PDB file of C-alpha atoms in Angstrom:
ATOM      1  CA  MET A1493     -12.661  12.096  -2.570  1.00  0.00           C
ATOM      2  CA  GLY A1494     -11.447   9.000  -0.702  1.00  0.00           C
ATOM      3  CA  TRP A1495      -9.566   7.772   2.312  1.00  0.00           C
ATOM      4  CA  VAL A1496      -6.244   6.359   3.465  1.00  0.00           C
ATOM      5  CA  PHE A1497      -5.758   4.303   6.615  1.00  0.00           C
ATOM      6  CA  LEU A1498      -3.399   2.212   8.704  1.00  0.00           C
ATOM      7  CA  GLN A1499      -4.761  -1.109   9.956  1.00  0.00           C
ATOM      8  CA  ASN A1500      -3.489  -4.305  11.526  1.00  0.00           C
ATOM      9  CA  ILE A1501      -1.277  -2.130  13.707  1.00  0.00           C
ATOM     10  CA  GLU A1502       1.041  -4.408  15.691  1.00  0.00           C
ATOM     11  CA  LEU A1503       3.162  -2.169  17.896  1.00  0.00           C
ATOM     12  CA  GLU A1504       4.977  -5.130  19.434  1.00  0.00           C
ATOM     13  CA  HIS A1505       6.270  -5.997  15.948  1.00  0.00           C
ATOM     14  CA  GLY A1506       6.548  -2.396  14.744  1.00  0.00           C
ATOM     15  CA  ARG A1507       4.365  -2.882  11.695  1.00  0.00           C
ATOM     16  CA  ALA A1508       1.038  -1.957  10.138  1.00  0.00           C
ATOM     17  CA  SER A1509      -0.639  -2.292   6.777  1.00  0.00           C
ATOM     18  CA  ILE A1510      -1.798   0.694   4.762  1.00  0.00           C
ATOM     19  CA  GLY A1511      -4.729   1.086   2.422  1.00  0.00           C
ATOM     20  CA  ILE A1512      -6.043   3.783   0.144  1.00  0.00           C
ATOM     21  CA  LEU A1513      -9.255   4.160  -1.807  1.00  0.00           C
ATOM     22  CA  LEU A1514      -9.898   7.139  -4.047  1.00  0.00           C
ATOM     23  CA  ALA A1515     -13.137   7.883  -5.845  1.00  0.00           C
ATOM     24  CA  PRO A1516     -12.826   7.112  -9.571  1.00  0.00           C
ATOM     25  CA  GLU A1517     -12.981  10.810 -10.472  1.00  0.00           C
ATOM     26  CA  ALA A1518     -10.112  11.585  -8.038  1.00  0.00           C
ATOM     27  CA  ARG A1519      -7.730   8.943  -9.417  1.00  0.00           C
ATOM     28  CA  GLY A1520      -4.829  10.189 -11.491  1.00  0.00           C
ATOM     29  CA  GLN A1521      -5.273  13.734 -10.150  1.00  0.00           C
ATOM     30  CA  GLY A1522      -2.250  13.760  -7.829  1.00  0.00           C
ATOM     31  CA  TYR A1523      -4.093  13.173  -4.538  1.00  0.00           C
ATOM     32  CA  GLY A1524      -2.862   9.651  -3.788  1.00  0.00           C
ATOM     33  CA  ALA A1525       0.852  10.300  -3.224  1.00  0.00           C
ATOM     34  CA  PRO A1526       0.477  13.174  -0.724  1.00  0.00           C
ATOM     35  CA  ALA A1527      -2.260  11.318   1.161  1.00  0.00           C
ATOM     36  CA  MET A1528      -0.150   8.172   1.457  1.00  0.00           C
ATOM     37  CA  LYS A1529       2.950  10.141   2.428  1.00  0.00           C
ATOM     38  CA  GLN A1530       1.065  11.833   5.264  1.00  0.00           C
ATOM     39  CA  MET A1531      -0.211   8.512   6.588  1.00  0.00           C
ATOM     40  CA  ILE A1532       3.238   6.915   6.295  1.00  0.00           C
ATOM     41  CA  ASP A1533       4.690   9.870   8.229  1.00  0.00           C
ATOM     42  CA  ILE A1534       2.141   9.264  10.979  1.00  0.00           C
ATOM     43  CA  GLY A1535       3.073   5.589  11.075  1.00  0.00           C
ATOM     44  CA  PHE A1536       6.801   6.161  11.293  1.00  0.00           C
ATOM     45  CA  LYS A1537       6.989   9.396  13.283  1.00  0.00           C
ATOM     46  CA  GLN A1538       4.038   9.164  15.675  1.00  0.00           C
ATOM     47  CA  LEU A1539       3.469   5.427  16.017  1.00  0.00           C
ATOM     48  CA  ARG A1540       7.210   4.683  15.671  1.00  0.00           C
ATOM     49  CA  LEU A1541       6.608   1.753  13.338  1.00  0.00           C
ATOM     50  CA  ASN A1542       9.486  -0.017  11.645  1.00  0.00           C
ATOM     51  CA  LYS A1543       7.546  -1.194   8.596  1.00  0.00           C
ATOM     52  CA  ILE A1544       4.406  -0.359   6.651  1.00  0.00           C
ATOM     53  CA  TYR A1545       3.193  -2.896   4.119  1.00  0.00           C
ATOM     54  CA  LEU A1546       0.365  -3.571   1.689  1.00  0.00           C
ATOM     55  CA  THR A1547      -0.922  -6.086  -0.820  1.00  0.00           C
ATOM     56  CA  THR A1548      -2.250  -5.326  -4.284  1.00  0.00           C
ATOM     57  CA  ARG A1549      -3.362  -7.239  -7.340  1.00  0.00           C
ATOM     58  CA  GLY A1550      -0.786  -7.339 -10.102  1.00  0.00           C
ATOM     59  CA  VAL A1551      -3.303  -5.998 -12.612  1.00  0.00           C
ATOM     60  CA  ASN A1552      -3.632  -2.756 -10.628  1.00  0.00           C
ATOM     61  CA  GLU A1553      -0.760  -1.065 -12.454  1.00  0.00           C
ATOM     62  CA  GLN A1554      -1.839   2.468 -11.539  1.00  0.00           C
ATOM     63  CA  ALA A1555      -1.743   1.620  -7.829  1.00  0.00           C
ATOM     64  CA  ILE A1556       1.615  -0.164  -8.143  1.00  0.00           C
ATOM     65  CA  ARG A1557       3.097   2.943  -9.788  1.00  0.00           C
ATOM     66  CA  LEU A1558       1.761   5.069  -6.913  1.00  0.00           C
ATOM     67  CA  TYR A1559       3.162   2.724  -4.261  1.00  0.00           C
ATOM     68  CA  LYS A1560       6.592   2.646  -5.895  1.00  0.00           C
ATOM     69  CA  LYS A1561       6.523   6.437  -6.273  1.00  0.00           C
ATOM     70  CA  VAL A1562       6.065   6.911  -2.526  1.00  0.00           C
ATOM     71  CA  GLY A1563       8.817   4.395  -1.664  1.00  0.00           C
ATOM     72  CA  PHE A1564       7.326   0.908  -1.474  1.00  0.00           C
ATOM     73  CA  VAL A1565       9.249  -2.016  -2.928  1.00  0.00           C
ATOM     74  CA  VAL A1566       7.941  -5.397  -4.026  1.00  0.00           C
ATOM     75  CA  GLU A1567       8.860  -7.934  -1.349  1.00  0.00           C
ATOM     76  CA  GLY A1568       6.979 -10.908  -2.721  1.00  0.00           C
ATOM     77  CA  GLU A1569       4.519 -12.237  -5.241  1.00  0.00           C
ATOM     78  CA  LEU A1570       1.677 -14.674  -4.653  1.00  0.00           C
ATOM     79  CA  ARG A1571       0.960 -16.376  -7.951  1.00  0.00           C
ATOM     80  CA  LYS A1572      -2.641 -16.629  -9.186  1.00  0.00           C
ATOM     81  CA  HIS A1573      -3.781 -15.564  -5.717  1.00  0.00           C
ATOM     82  CA  ALA A1574      -6.837 -13.377  -6.452  1.00  0.00           C
ATOM     83  CA  PHE A1575      -9.866 -14.072  -8.626  1.00  0.00           C
ATOM     84  CA  PHE A1576     -10.967 -10.898 -10.394  1.00  0.00           C
ATOM     85  CA  GLU A1577     -13.070 -10.317 -13.511  1.00  0.00           C
ATOM     86  CA  GLY A1578     -13.205 -14.010 -14.324  1.00  0.00           C
ATOM     87  CA  GLU A1579      -9.469 -14.705 -14.026  1.00  0.00           C
ATOM     88  CA  PHE A1580      -6.854 -15.480 -11.394  1.00  0.00           C
ATOM     89  CA  HIS A1581      -4.219 -12.787 -10.912  1.00  0.00           C
ATOM     90  CA  ASN A1582      -0.999 -12.462  -8.973  1.00  0.00           C
ATOM     91  CA  THR A1583      -0.915 -10.473  -5.742  1.00  0.00           C
ATOM     92  CA  TYR A1584       2.095  -8.387  -4.758  1.00  0.00           C
ATOM     93  CA  ILE A1585       3.295  -7.786  -1.227  1.00  0.00           C
ATOM     94  CA  MET A1586       4.995  -4.409  -0.931  1.00  0.00           C
ATOM     95  CA  GLY A1587       6.657  -2.669   1.985  1.00  0.00           C
ATOM     96  CA  VAL A1588       8.617   0.344   3.113  1.00  0.00           C
ATOM     97  CA  LEU A1589      10.892   0.504   6.170  1.00  0.00           C
ATOM     98  CA  ALA A1590      11.380   3.428   8.520  1.00  0.00           C
ATOM     99  CA  SER A1591      15.092   3.407   7.662  1.00  0.00           C
ATOM    100  CA  GLU A1592      14.200   3.939   3.977  1.00  0.00           C
ATOM    101  CA  TRP A1593      11.739   6.761   4.629  1.00  0.00           C
ATOM    102  CA  VAL A1594      13.118  10.249   4.055  1.00  0.00           C
TER     103      VAL A1594
END
């Protein structure tokens, strides 16, 4: 079905990045949000992180909707940062803070 993970865990700075990859047939089926929420809970409650962040291509609208749904906000935009399918696309930096997590 897929996986979700925390990486680049920097306990001294209280941060980690998160990633998710779902099989094409599992996308849009409602699995992404609960999986991400569980991993974010682990990051904030067990690892006591202050921030979890990610990057995503601006053309990945389905993923951006998911990230916003679980509480991430856009913190920055890198213009024409990623080359994909023959074109350069913007990359978004998104994050959620422990103080924002309910």
